[in-house]
XYZ file of C-alpha atoms in Angstrom:
772
model
C 108.898 33.488 -40.552
C 106.506 35.777 -38.792
C 104.244 35.927 -41.821
C 104.154 32.138 -42.032
C 103.445 31.912 -38.250
C 100.584 34.400 -38.698
C 99.240 32.345 -41.572
C 99.416 29.154 -39.627
C 97.639 30.823 -36.718
C 94.820 32.113 -38.946
C 94.524 28.667 -40.567
C 94.364 27.173 -36.980
C 91.698 29.591 -35.977
C 89.628 28.886 -39.060
C 89.877 25.144 -38.564
C 88.929 25.667 -34.940
C 85.897 27.779 -36.017
C 84.907 25.175 -38.565
C 85.192 22.476 -36.034
C 83.054 24.270 -33.516
C 80.533 25.184 -36.169
C 80.039 21.551 -37.115
C 79.935 20.558 -33.420
C 77.304 23.206 -32.732
C 75.410 22.272 -35.916
C 75.589 18.521 -35.167
C 74.562 19.275 -31.500
C 71.698 21.373 -32.700
C 70.646 18.801 -35.135
C 70.976 16.081 -32.524
C 69.129 18.157 -30.010
C 66.262 18.676 -32.594
C 66.258 15.051 -33.341
C 66.181 14.180 -29.685
C 63.499 16.687 -29.089
C 61.388 15.186 -31.880
C 62.100 11.723 -30.544
C 61.184 12.673 -26.992
C 57.972 14.456 -28.222
C 57.140 11.467 -30.264
C 57.613 9.176 -27.275
C 55.325 11.354 -25.284
C 57.882 13.123 -23.029
C 56.126 16.365 -23.539
C 52.648 14.965 -23.058
C 50.533 12.172 -24.343
C 50.871 11.728 -28.117
C 48.000 10.234 -30.245
C 48.073 6.494 -31.064
C 47.873 5.389 -34.670
C 44.121 4.754 -34.315
C 43.630 8.258 -33.033
C 45.103 9.644 -36.141
C 43.014 7.250 -38.240
C 39.882 8.233 -36.350
C 40.236 11.594 -34.555
C 37.645 11.986 -31.737
C 34.985 14.430 -32.876
C 31.546 14.965 -31.485
C 29.294 14.774 -34.556
C 25.917 16.441 -34.493
C 22.893 14.373 -35.352
C 21.225 15.850 -38.484
C 17.411 16.152 -38.917
C 16.759 15.837 -42.653
C 13.472 16.931 -44.066
C 11.600 15.067 -46.764
C 12.925 17.644 -49.400
C 16.556 16.957 -48.358
C 17.141 20.162 -46.310
C 18.712 19.883 -42.841
C 16.155 21.605 -40.632
C 18.028 21.130 -37.245
C 20.707 19.280 -35.331
C 21.120 17.659 -31.913
C 24.667 18.499 -30.635
C 27.258 19.031 -27.997
C 29.355 20.540 -30.836
C 27.243 21.462 -33.925
C 29.443 19.628 -36.456
C 28.296 18.366 -39.733
C 31.313 16.717 -41.520
C 31.741 17.141 -45.210
C 34.039 15.419 -47.682
C 36.642 17.244 -49.804
C 34.633 16.570 -52.897
C 31.817 18.797 -51.429
C 34.156 21.783 -50.972
C 34.048 24.511 -53.690
C 37.329 24.744 -55.607
C 37.428 28.546 -54.761
C 37.188 27.781 -51.057
C 40.267 25.417 -51.203
C 42.242 27.943 -53.248
C 41.389 30.836 -50.899
C 42.446 28.700 -47.938
C 45.794 27.646 -49.461
C 46.534 31.141 -50.811
C 45.916 32.783 -47.429
C 47.003 30.199 -44.804
C 49.635 28.060 -46.456
C 51.017 29.126 -49.906
C 53.399 26.171 -50.074
C 50.843 23.642 -48.792
C 51.377 21.201 -51.703
C 55.121 21.441 -51.559
C 55.863 20.618 -47.792
C 55.362 17.535 -45.686
C 53.680 19.174 -42.787
C 56.332 21.641 -41.777
C 57.234 24.605 -43.989
C 61.128 24.969 -43.489
C 61.208 28.268 -45.389
C 58.355 29.716 -43.401
C 59.966 28.507 -40.210
C 63.285 30.159 -40.833
C 61.542 33.388 -41.913
C 59.453 33.408 -38.754
C 62.554 32.841 -36.545
C 64.596 35.403 -38.418
C 61.996 38.172 -38.149
C 60.581 36.974 -34.756
C 57.186 36.516 -36.388
C 56.867 40.120 -37.658
C 56.538 38.871 -41.320
C 53.981 36.162 -40.496
C 54.039 32.906 -38.694
C 55.159 29.547 -39.966
C 52.193 27.381 -38.963
C 51.027 25.191 -41.855
C 47.466 23.983 -42.328
C 48.570 20.564 -41.123
C 50.077 22.101 -37.995
C 46.952 24.043 -37.286
C 44.927 20.831 -37.645
C 47.286 19.012 -35.226
C 46.904 21.819 -32.727
C 43.095 21.642 -32.951
C 43.005 17.913 -32.777
C 45.331 17.084 -29.956
C 46.664 20.018 -28.014
C 45.220 21.822 -24.959
C 45.625 25.469 -24.448
C 49.175 26.140 -23.050
C 49.387 27.851 -19.556
C 52.831 29.477 -20.224
C 55.543 29.959 -22.716
C 57.433 26.754 -21.743
C 54.270 24.682 -22.349
C 53.746 26.476 -25.738
C 57.332 25.506 -26.802
C 56.726 21.911 -25.917
C 53.388 22.070 -27.584
C 54.974 23.350 -30.729
C 57.352 20.413 -30.918
C 54.325 18.033 -30.509
C 52.426 19.827 -33.278
C 55.454 19.286 -35.652
C 55.560 15.554 -34.866
C 51.876 15.229 -35.192
C 51.796 17.196 -38.401
C 54.485 14.984 -39.984
C 52.451 11.929 -39.033
C 49.258 13.389 -40.433
C 51.006 14.021 -43.707
C 52.105 10.340 -43.891
C 48.611 9.078 -42.900
C 46.335 11.289 -44.978
C 46.252 12.881 -48.380
C 46.548 16.754 -48.746
C 42.842 16.744 -49.678
C 41.794 14.895 -46.582
C 43.804 17.142 -44.337
C 42.034 20.209 -45.775
C 38.657 18.575 -45.243
C 39.554 17.540 -41.705
C 40.807 21.140 -40.926
C 37.704 22.859 -42.154
C 35.441 20.289 -40.390
C 37.192 20.851 -37.112
C 37.390 24.727 -37.055
C 34.862 26.471 -34.796
C 33.340 29.476 -36.657
C 31.275 30.541 -33.529
C 27.536 30.866 -33.137
C 27.370 27.066 -32.702
C 28.869 26.598 -36.194
C 31.569 23.954 -35.672
C 33.031 23.055 -39.072
C 32.393 24.367 -42.544
C 29.262 22.283 -43.077
C 27.322 23.867 -40.136
C 28.914 27.283 -40.731
C 27.572 27.380 -44.350
C 24.079 26.712 -43.258
C 24.167 29.042 -40.207
C 25.843 32.087 -41.864
C 24.531 31.802 -45.381
C 21.575 29.332 -45.181
C 23.065 26.995 -47.797
C 24.977 23.793 -48.287
C 28.806 24.186 -48.388
C 28.853 23.103 -52.083
C 26.628 26.081 -52.886
C 28.998 28.788 -51.447
C 30.117 31.518 -53.890
C 33.638 32.951 -53.843
C 32.939 35.917 -51.617
C 31.234 33.662 -49.002
C 34.241 31.228 -49.142
C 36.572 34.209 -48.642
C 34.609 35.257 -45.531
C 35.113 31.900 -43.941
C 38.871 31.848 -44.793
C 39.099 35.359 -43.293
C 37.641 34.020 -40.059
C 40.277 31.344 -39.803
C 42.795 33.970 -38.425
C 40.464 34.820 -35.608
C 36.773 33.834 -35.781
C 35.706 36.490 -33.226
C 37.786 39.393 -34.362
C 36.828 38.865 -38.070
C 33.233 37.702 -37.614
C 30.790 39.147 -40.072
C 27.774 38.603 -37.776
C 29.081 40.903 -34.997
C 28.460 44.617 -35.585
C 31.716 45.544 -33.924
C 33.817 43.331 -36.277
C 32.079 43.794 -39.576
C 34.523 46.319 -40.830
C 37.435 44.066 -39.970
C 35.646 41.115 -41.447
C 35.367 43.014 -44.790
C 38.915 44.129 -44.719
C 40.292 40.634 -43.965
C 37.961 39.071 -46.632
C 39.475 41.564 -49.271
C 42.993 40.567 -48.091
C 42.027 36.940 -48.942
C 41.190 38.128 -52.499
C 44.579 39.777 -52.720
C 46.244 36.581 -51.654
C 44.327 34.677 -54.336
C 45.392 37.214 -57.006
C 49.160 36.974 -55.777
C 48.970 33.160 -56.089
C 47.445 33.250 -59.570
C 43.993 32.008 -58.627
C 42.096 35.073 -59.815
C 42.983 38.018 -62.053
C 43.445 41.580 -60.861
C 40.199 42.618 -62.514
C 38.291 39.904 -60.701
C 39.976 40.800 -57.436
C 39.023 44.484 -57.856
C 35.423 43.693 -58.621
C 35.144 41.223 -55.704
C 36.602 43.691 -53.206
C 33.820 46.153 -54.035
C 31.121 43.723 -52.936
C 29.471 44.393 -49.581
C 29.245 41.727 -46.811
C 26.023 39.687 -47.169
C 24.745 37.121 -44.699
C 21.652 34.899 -44.526
C 22.002 34.054 -40.846
C 20.013 31.020 -39.859
C 20.805 30.027 -36.220
C 20.713 26.409 -35.271
C 20.515 26.499 -31.524
C 18.099 23.985 -29.853
C 15.456 26.738 -29.569
C 16.273 28.545 -32.888
C 15.626 27.941 -36.497
C 12.558 26.324 -37.882
C 10.441 23.464 -36.598
C 11.552 24.016 -33.032
C 8.440 22.475 -31.469
C 8.727 19.530 -33.846
C 12.412 19.082 -33.034
C 11.502 18.873 -29.322
C 8.942 16.209 -30.032
C 11.639 14.385 -31.968
C 14.158 14.588 -29.079
C 11.616 12.723 -26.934
C 10.957 10.237 -29.727
C 14.666 9.581 -29.977
C 15.042 9.035 -26.289
C 12.492 6.211 -26.326
C 13.928 4.823 -29.566
C 17.513 4.759 -28.197
C 16.310 3.027 -25.021
C 14.650 0.344 -27.050
C 17.476 -0.045 -29.561
C 20.880 -0.277 -27.905
C 23.997 0.131 -29.958
C 25.625 -3.052 -28.584
C 25.454 -5.462 -25.744
C 28.633 -7.041 -24.273
C 29.164 -10.602 -22.824
C 28.052 -9.318 -19.473
C 24.779 -8.069 -20.783
C 25.801 -4.399 -20.366
C 24.254 -2.201 -22.972
C 25.818 0.701 -24.883
C 23.292 3.314 -26.210
C 23.449 5.794 -29.121
C 24.043 9.383 -28.207
C 22.099 11.888 -30.362
C 24.570 14.625 -29.326
C 27.788 12.839 -30.362
C 27.166 9.967 -32.710
C 26.337 11.809 -35.938
C 23.073 10.012 -36.640
C 20.943 11.032 -39.566
C 17.230 11.251 -38.811
C 14.965 11.377 -41.934
C 11.652 13.078 -41.071
C 8.465 13.738 -43.068
C 8.478 17.481 -42.479
C 8.829 19.483 -45.660
C 11.098 22.452 -45.015
C 9.142 24.648 -47.438
C 5.749 23.812 -45.923
C 7.100 24.236 -42.465
C 8.400 27.650 -43.419
C 4.966 28.633 -44.877
C 3.157 27.331 -41.823
C 5.362 29.415 -39.480
C 4.966 32.572 -41.693
C 1.156 32.107 -41.733
C 1.044 31.633 -37.944
C 3.174 34.777 -37.399
C 1.226 36.908 -39.830
C -2.206 36.042 -38.456
C -1.317 35.832 -34.750
C 0.410 39.249 -34.878
C -2.780 40.712 -36.293
C -5.121 38.799 -33.831
C -3.087 39.881 -30.849
C -3.040 43.461 -31.919
C -6.740 43.508 -32.071
C -7.152 41.850 -28.713
C -4.672 44.291 -27.097
C -6.566 47.318 -28.531
C -9.903 46.015 -27.237
C -8.474 45.461 -23.773
C -6.124 48.463 -23.518
C -7.673 49.491 -20.286
C -7.512 46.103 -18.735
C -4.280 44.363 -17.849
C -5.752 41.014 -18.861
C -9.216 40.029 -20.035
C -10.288 37.501 -17.316
C -13.876 37.884 -18.449
C -15.705 35.449 -16.341
C -13.508 35.156 -13.275
C -13.755 36.923 -9.897
C -10.782 38.943 -8.770
C -9.864 36.460 -6.000
C -9.827 33.703 -8.576
C -7.526 35.808 -10.813
C -5.014 36.165 -8.021
C -5.183 32.499 -7.301
C -4.555 31.798 -10.923
C -1.455 34.057 -11.012
C -0.219 32.477 -7.743
C -0.445 29.023 -9.244
C 1.647 30.362 -12.208
C 4.252 31.625 -9.888
C 4.479 28.177 -8.244
C 5.086 26.615 -11.656
C 7.875 28.978 -12.418
C 11.653 28.268 -12.516
C 12.136 31.158 -10.133
C 9.902 29.521 -7.516
C 11.612 26.140 -7.877
C 15.130 27.567 -7.660
C 14.356 29.662 -4.578
C 12.547 26.739 -2.986
C 15.721 24.623 -3.369
C 17.583 27.490 -1.649
C 15.442 27.054 1.388
C 13.435 30.305 0.878
C 9.984 30.587 2.450
C 6.841 31.214 0.257
C 6.592 34.721 1.695
C 10.189 35.536 0.533
C 9.691 33.945 -2.849
C 6.367 35.754 -3.587
C 7.978 39.039 -2.381
C 10.731 38.572 -5.026
C 8.010 38.461 -7.749
C 7.253 42.142 -7.029
C 10.810 43.467 -7.547
C 11.536 45.060 -10.881
C 14.411 43.689 -12.922
C 15.736 43.743 -16.476
C 14.435 40.971 -18.719
C 13.975 40.126 -22.346
C 10.412 39.334 -23.350
C 8.588 38.023 -26.419
C 6.585 40.243 -28.721
C 5.336 39.697 -32.247
C 7.625 42.479 -33.387
C 10.710 40.731 -31.974
C 12.371 40.190 -28.640
C 12.427 43.354 -26.605
C 14.424 44.427 -23.574
C 12.335 45.857 -20.768
C 12.122 46.327 -16.990
C 9.228 44.735 -15.181
C 8.480 42.622 -12.101
C 8.337 38.789 -12.582
C 4.690 39.040 -11.530
C 3.913 41.548 -14.217
C 5.738 39.253 -16.796
C 3.173 36.521 -15.850
C 0.362 38.829 -16.526
C 2.052 39.846 -19.725
C 2.436 36.307 -21.057
C -1.004 35.253 -20.035
C -2.453 37.985 -22.273
C -1.024 36.239 -25.453
C -3.113 33.977 -27.622
C -1.408 30.691 -28.326
C -1.714 28.440 -31.355
C -1.061 24.928 -32.595
C -1.009 23.788 -36.215
C -0.381 20.497 -37.905
C -0.511 19.558 -41.687
C -0.517 15.934 -42.856
C -0.637 13.920 -46.091
C -3.695 11.619 -45.662
C -2.468 8.908 -48.127
C 0.790 8.274 -46.132
C 0.321 9.766 -42.762
C 3.377 11.945 -43.275
C 3.283 15.070 -41.170
C 4.464 17.990 -43.384
C 4.320 20.941 -41.008
C 4.163 21.296 -37.196
C 3.942 24.569 -35.369
C 3.485 24.000 -31.637
C 3.211 27.585 -30.533
C 4.229 31.239 -30.967
C 7.961 30.956 -30.133
C 9.789 27.999 -28.471
C 12.236 30.236 -26.582
C 9.411 31.812 -24.631
C 6.518 29.302 -24.766
C 7.817 25.819 -24.551
C 4.445 24.005 -24.229
C 3.604 22.241 -27.539
C -0.021 22.890 -28.558
C 0.148 20.214 -31.264
C 0.607 17.107 -29.264
C 1.012 18.047 -25.637
C -1.947 20.341 -25.465
C -5.618 19.256 -25.513
C -8.461 21.738 -25.731
C -12.217 21.629 -26.105
C -12.855 21.043 -29.830
C -16.322 22.383 -30.171
C -18.097 21.830 -33.551
C -15.109 20.167 -35.089
C -16.307 17.023 -33.304
C -19.672 17.042 -35.155
C -18.255 15.375 -38.324
C -17.629 12.252 -36.214
C -21.306 12.253 -35.228
C -22.413 12.672 -38.846
C -19.955 10.131 -40.129
C -21.295 7.546 -37.635
C -24.946 8.300 -38.717
C -23.955 7.989 -42.452
C -22.111 4.719 -41.794
C -24.948 3.206 -39.716
C -28.116 4.752 -41.055
C -27.004 5.589 -44.578
C -28.133 9.142 -44.135
C -27.697 11.431 -47.116
C -26.456 15.046 -47.073
C -29.836 15.850 -48.616
C -31.961 14.331 -45.928
C -33.916 17.016 -44.125
C -34.427 17.538 -40.380
C -36.636 20.059 -38.608
C -34.645 22.825 -36.961
C -36.511 22.885 -33.603
C -35.319 22.408 -30.114
C -34.888 18.739 -29.185
C -34.464 17.131 -25.851
C -32.635 13.834 -25.052
C -34.215 12.778 -21.813
C -32.321 11.615 -18.789
C -31.497 7.919 -19.074
C -31.525 7.858 -22.904
C -28.166 7.471 -24.751
C -26.317 7.853 -21.431
C -27.818 11.281 -20.607
C -27.441 11.892 -16.877
C -30.150 14.662 -17.011
C -32.340 16.003 -19.732
C -30.223 17.637 -22.347
C -31.729 20.369 -24.558
C -28.961 22.214 -26.490
C -29.736 25.587 -27.971
C -28.717 27.234 -31.325
C -26.730 30.333 -31.173
C -29.052 33.335 -30.953
C -32.020 31.021 -30.324
C -32.632 30.736 -34.077
C -34.997 27.951 -34.992
C -37.552 27.091 -37.625
C -37.864 25.412 -41.020
C -36.341 22.238 -42.398
C -32.593 21.881 -43.018
C -30.621 19.335 -45.056
C -27.866 17.634 -43.179
C -25.364 19.403 -45.369
C -26.840 22.793 -44.609
C -27.081 22.010 -40.922
C -23.388 21.016 -40.638
C -22.433 23.979 -42.719
C -24.199 26.411 -40.297
C -23.208 24.217 -37.257
C -26.873 23.881 -36.101
C -26.904 22.281 -32.728
C -30.508 21.079 -32.736
C -29.946 18.904 -35.848
C -26.808 17.416 -34.305
C -28.766 16.580 -31.177
C -31.474 14.783 -33.202
C -28.767 12.776 -35.080
C -27.146 11.836 -31.715
C -30.505 10.623 -30.345
C -30.720 8.245 -33.325
C -27.272 6.695 -32.914
C -26.292 7.371 -29.309
C -22.760 8.170 -28.128
C -21.163 4.759 -27.909
C -20.790 4.121 -31.677
C -19.454 7.741 -31.993
C -16.812 7.163 -29.362
C -15.888 3.743 -31.004
C -15.441 5.528 -34.360
C -13.273 8.293 -32.665
C -11.052 5.477 -31.221
C -10.697 3.905 -34.609
C -9.736 7.268 -36.006
C -6.675 7.253 -33.762
C -8.018 9.335 -30.755
C -6.556 7.649 -27.628
C -7.879 10.201 -25.090
C -10.835 9.164 -22.963
C -14.244 10.403 -24.217
C -17.351 10.259 -21.948
C -20.176 8.398 -23.603
C -22.746 11.146 -23.164
C -24.896 12.993 -25.674
C -23.163 16.385 -25.155
C -19.966 15.145 -26.889
C -21.894 15.783 -30.112
C -21.162 19.513 -29.569
C -17.467 19.018 -28.845
C -17.328 19.022 -24.939
C -14.263 16.758 -25.135
C -10.667 18.031 -24.977
C -8.540 16.822 -27.883
C -5.139 17.786 -29.416
C -4.458 19.096 -32.912
C -2.499 15.888 -33.542
C -5.487 13.851 -32.664
C -7.857 15.930 -34.905
C -5.583 16.008 -37.973
C -4.996 12.257 -37.828
C -8.731 11.623 -37.562
C -9.910 13.983 -40.248
C -7.319 12.669 -42.654
C -9.137 9.419 -42.606
C -12.097 11.072 -44.358
C -9.931 12.437 -47.097
C -8.175 8.996 -47.491
C -11.336 7.110 -48.401
C -11.844 5.818 -44.860
C -8.343 4.410 -44.312
C -6.592 5.540 -41.197
C -2.821 6.219 -41.219
C -1.190 7.026 -37.906
C 0.592 10.339 -38.201
C 4.262 9.627 -39.093
C 7.132 11.885 -38.367
C 10.243 9.716 -38.770
C 10.876 7.518 -41.865
C 14.388 6.368 -41.337
C 17.436 6.568 -38.933
C 20.953 6.018 -40.140
C 24.275 5.942 -38.254
C 27.142 8.118 -39.247
C 28.267 5.511 -41.803
C 25.000 5.364 -43.611
C 23.798 2.105 -42.009
C 20.046 1.950 -41.630
C 19.059 1.432 -37.954
C 15.351 2.110 -38.254
C 12.864 2.090 -41.125
C 9.229 3.087 -40.697
C 6.666 0.486 -41.832
C 3.293 1.941 -42.713
C 0.261 0.274 -40.986
C -2.898 1.510 -42.664
C -6.248 0.543 -41.152
C -9.788 0.431 -42.716
C -12.029 2.417 -40.445
C -14.891 3.541 -42.641
C -16.365 2.493 -45.890
C -15.329 4.542 -48.951
C -18.915 5.580 -49.241
C -19.288 6.871 -45.674
C -15.921 8.667 -45.901
C -16.867 10.353 -49.123
C -20.260 11.451 -47.905
C -18.720 12.906 -44.765
C -16.333 14.845 -46.885
C -19.159 16.035 -49.052
C -20.969 17.206 -45.897
C -17.879 19.187 -44.853
C -17.520 20.777 -48.320
C -20.727 22.602 -47.495
C -18.949 24.360 -44.673
C -16.726 26.259 -47.173
C -19.445 26.491 -49.803
C -22.158 28.308 -47.791
C -21.383 27.835 -44.081
C -19.017 29.226 -41.465
C -16.085 28.705 -43.661
C -17.448 30.371 -46.721
C -15.078 33.337 -46.361
C -12.379 31.145 -47.968
C -14.318 31.635 -51.118
C -14.900 35.323 -50.808
C -13.316 37.818 -53.285
C -14.753 40.868 -51.497
C -13.870 42.840 -48.399
C -13.047 41.029 -45.130
C -15.722 40.257 -42.815
C -13.710 41.297 -39.750
C -10.314 42.800 -39.193
C -9.186 39.398 -37.905
C -9.068 37.855 -41.448
C -5.389 38.247 -42.256
C -4.708 37.657 -45.983
C -8.341 38.107 -46.846
C -9.782 37.680 -49.519
C -8.536 34.157 -50.049
C -10.318 33.493 -53.309
C -10.154 29.737 -53.206
C -12.128 28.107 -55.974
C -11.104 24.515 -55.532
C -12.832 21.871 -53.487
C -12.230 22.269 -49.744
C -13.776 20.250 -46.913
C -13.599 21.771 -43.542
C -15.150 22.563 -40.205
C -14.923 25.531 -37.866
C -15.142 25.125 -34.078
C -15.770 27.617 -31.336
C -16.141 26.777 -27.692
C -18.326 28.374 -25.004
C -17.226 31.992 -24.199
C -15.059 31.952 -27.412
C -12.137 30.408 -25.446
C -11.136 28.171 -28.198
C -11.160 28.674 -31.999
C -10.594 25.779 -34.449
C -10.430 25.269 -38.160
C -9.931 21.847 -39.816
C -9.415 22.054 -43.558
C -8.786 19.366 -46.144
C -7.964 19.040 -49.823
C -7.501 15.606 -51.452
C -3.789 15.239 -50.452
C -3.359 17.560 -47.484
C -5.288 17.865 -44.165
C -4.400 20.819 -41.793
C -5.767 21.666 -38.400
C -5.364 24.989 -36.524
C -6.274 25.743 -32.879
C -6.022 29.224 -31.220
C -6.712 30.160 -27.589
C -5.130 31.705 -24.566
C -3.403 29.819 -21.858
C -6.300 30.495 -19.421
C -9.770 29.711 -20.914
C -11.071 32.784 -19.114
C -8.908 35.027 -21.401
C -10.847 35.532 -24.621
C -12.542 37.921 -26.990
C -15.840 39.433 -25.748
C -17.473 39.452 -29.220
C -18.210 36.302 -31.341
C -17.181 38.205 -34.502
C -13.590 38.047 -33.293
C -13.774 34.890 -31.039
C -15.153 32.322 -33.445
C -13.059 29.698 -35.164
C -13.657 31.318 -38.434
C -11.843 34.494 -37.229
C -9.344 32.992 -34.767
C -8.124 29.933 -36.666
C -9.288 29.981 -40.195
C -7.078 32.823 -41.419
C -3.888 30.846 -40.573
C -5.208 27.940 -42.686
C -6.029 30.353 -45.503
C -2.635 32.099 -45.480
C -0.759 28.788 -45.315
C -2.695 27.210 -48.163
C -2.164 30.355 -50.347
C 1.546 29.975 -49.813
C 1.459 26.246 -50.543
C -0.536 26.705 -53.737
C 1.852 29.432 -54.850
C 4.781 26.969 -54.634
C 4.080 24.718 -57.664
C 6.897 22.327 -56.564
C 4.637 21.085 -53.733
C 1.916 19.770 -55.950
C -0.906 20.472 -53.509
C -4.135 19.162 -55.036
C -6.915 21.421 -56.381
C -8.830 18.457 -57.717
C -12.220 17.034 -56.601
C -12.236 14.543 -53.802
C -12.416 11.032 -55.397
C -15.900 9.734 -55.581
C -16.465 5.970 -55.019
C -17.876 4.063 -57.964
C -21.507 3.114 -57.701
C -22.183 5.633 -54.830
C -25.665 4.760 -53.480
C -26.105 7.813 -51.390
C -27.286 11.057 -52.969
C -24.944 13.975 -52.474
C -26.270 16.557 -54.897
C -28.399 18.699 -52.764
C -28.607 21.894 -54.914
C -32.377 21.816 -54.877
C -32.349 22.080 -51.056
C -29.860 24.919 -50.709
C -32.129 27.764 -49.827
C -29.841 29.265 -47.212
C -28.610 32.866 -47.570
C -24.884 32.687 -48.316
C -24.400 36.236 -47.148
C -26.041 35.515 -43.907
C -24.195 32.301 -43.434
C -20.852 34.144 -43.909
C -21.748 36.332 -40.966
C -23.093 33.462 -38.857
C -20.975 32.626 -35.894
C -20.225 29.056 -34.828
C -20.660 29.327 -31.120
C -21.654 26.096 -29.444
C -23.912 26.482 -26.439
C -22.778 23.370 -24.622
C -25.155 21.423 -22.434
C -24.288 19.921 -19.098
C -22.879 16.424 -18.852
């Protein structure tokens, strides 16, 4: 009996245990279901609507796409360039799945096995967060403030993950995840990250580069290959990715072993608003887009309220004429020559803080004080209510700062006032290259470095153009008087009296060095930039038709109708000059410089299409003869060093000898006191202009050998063209300029060329400007 009673008691206890097990199990299940239902209903915080899942809210960067298809920059709040799954390399996807979610293709958003393992071992053997859960966390969850909020957030992630799995394919989820992840250094999403870390499109990533990105998913800061402090950890984590790929059968042991031996390699190409290539052009483009957006609203509602595009969020695509290869060559040429030029200037002025050659000391101080008042420091302190005395005193206190140098940014300690002196000692430059036949601008370098010098010397800046204005005078004379390059004019001083051709007073320009005598052909006179000959030509045509031609050539700035403009007293921009000169190479047809060809929205719908508007300005005959005149500059004049195969004329000629043998039309320009150096150079399908000078015109070389346009600006042009010609994919012409049929003006002046080429090579191009 006792045995039976014990048996019944045990049976009763077992039944009681089973009963409570199922009660607890059912309660736990019911609790989980309730929690999921509550989370789904928004009890733990707002849940996304169906439309939010369909179209997650992401800020999309506007892409700037060069004519050769390369993305040269972006406008962004978040620098995100979305990519489709089809663009992702297979090894990237395999590395991701093997490392982050081995059963990705088996679960429906929540990995039950992984969750049980994580709970059983309290996370010591890895977490249970799937790729889908990680995506849901990135898309819709804010950072939790405490453990309770994190638990509630986890339930929300599970609900959202299950909805994402129902809404999207596995491939779409992977693409969304990689597009959303922030890889740091303004690389939001795998598309931007591929360009920034490796300088290539995501589809071009190799397996070790893909593994580096997958390694960063665990912690983009701790395993970042860019940071010196984390490179070792990045390498170790990358090799762990290879191990996971081997474990999951994606690569063999032999391949894993060989990959693990590879070092970390980056091609870091930052894409900040002041970093990367074409920074000055991108700032011009930002202003262009502001105007375009204002004139082209996205929509207008019934009340007449306008909604505008946002270049930082709407993911527009701006197709520009810049060629990324030519832009790179232009920036390299500028850096190479300007580094050399600045070094020579600094050595010559080692004893002087700054070479204010023609300015009294009191004017120098006044100049520096004006610069102080234009500074951010002055404006900020003025807003704080500080007096001028307090503000100026702050400019004399030393502090740590980072300053520009041609050898790279350097950390130093100096006073803000000394930093003004320091920056004023730098020569600046502006360079633009354009295709005459289309007006497409192929390269744009607005200065030394946009981070430190934000004034654009291509379009914003205007400086005295010197002898580069003379071809406009010659072109007008050829067009009106049918003058030939072979016509001869006496090289003697000539006066345009007051009252004639708009002269306010007698105007008698001098040649450099007071060199006169003999007869010169027009071609020889322009080649050697002889002022007396230009003055005689101006007296025959007068300034009004010259100014009219300049306006037709796209120059919008006011030009005084006085004789002295013949020698380039007018201030013009590199943009103006390249647009005008291109007309000569394009057989007299003017094309306005074009920078944007097309704008699309994020869906590929065309919002803007450029329509060319060519204008006939000169006859083909007059344009060709003007080009022929300018060819003399590089054949026997101030630009002849482009032809030289011997030793450099001065130390300024970076990349010398250039050894060009093809037809080149050009013109050097040097203003009074050598403050501005110019070179305009053309081949049949490319026109490029370069200006060099300091911020203050009183800062300049003391010797003409260094301060002339042939030394200050021409070397940049020579270096750039050498690089362009070396790249056969660019197809830069080496052909003759096209000669019009039935040309009635003689251009073969070989029998007149009696000038000494060696002497001409040494001749400077200084314009002794007369008064206005």
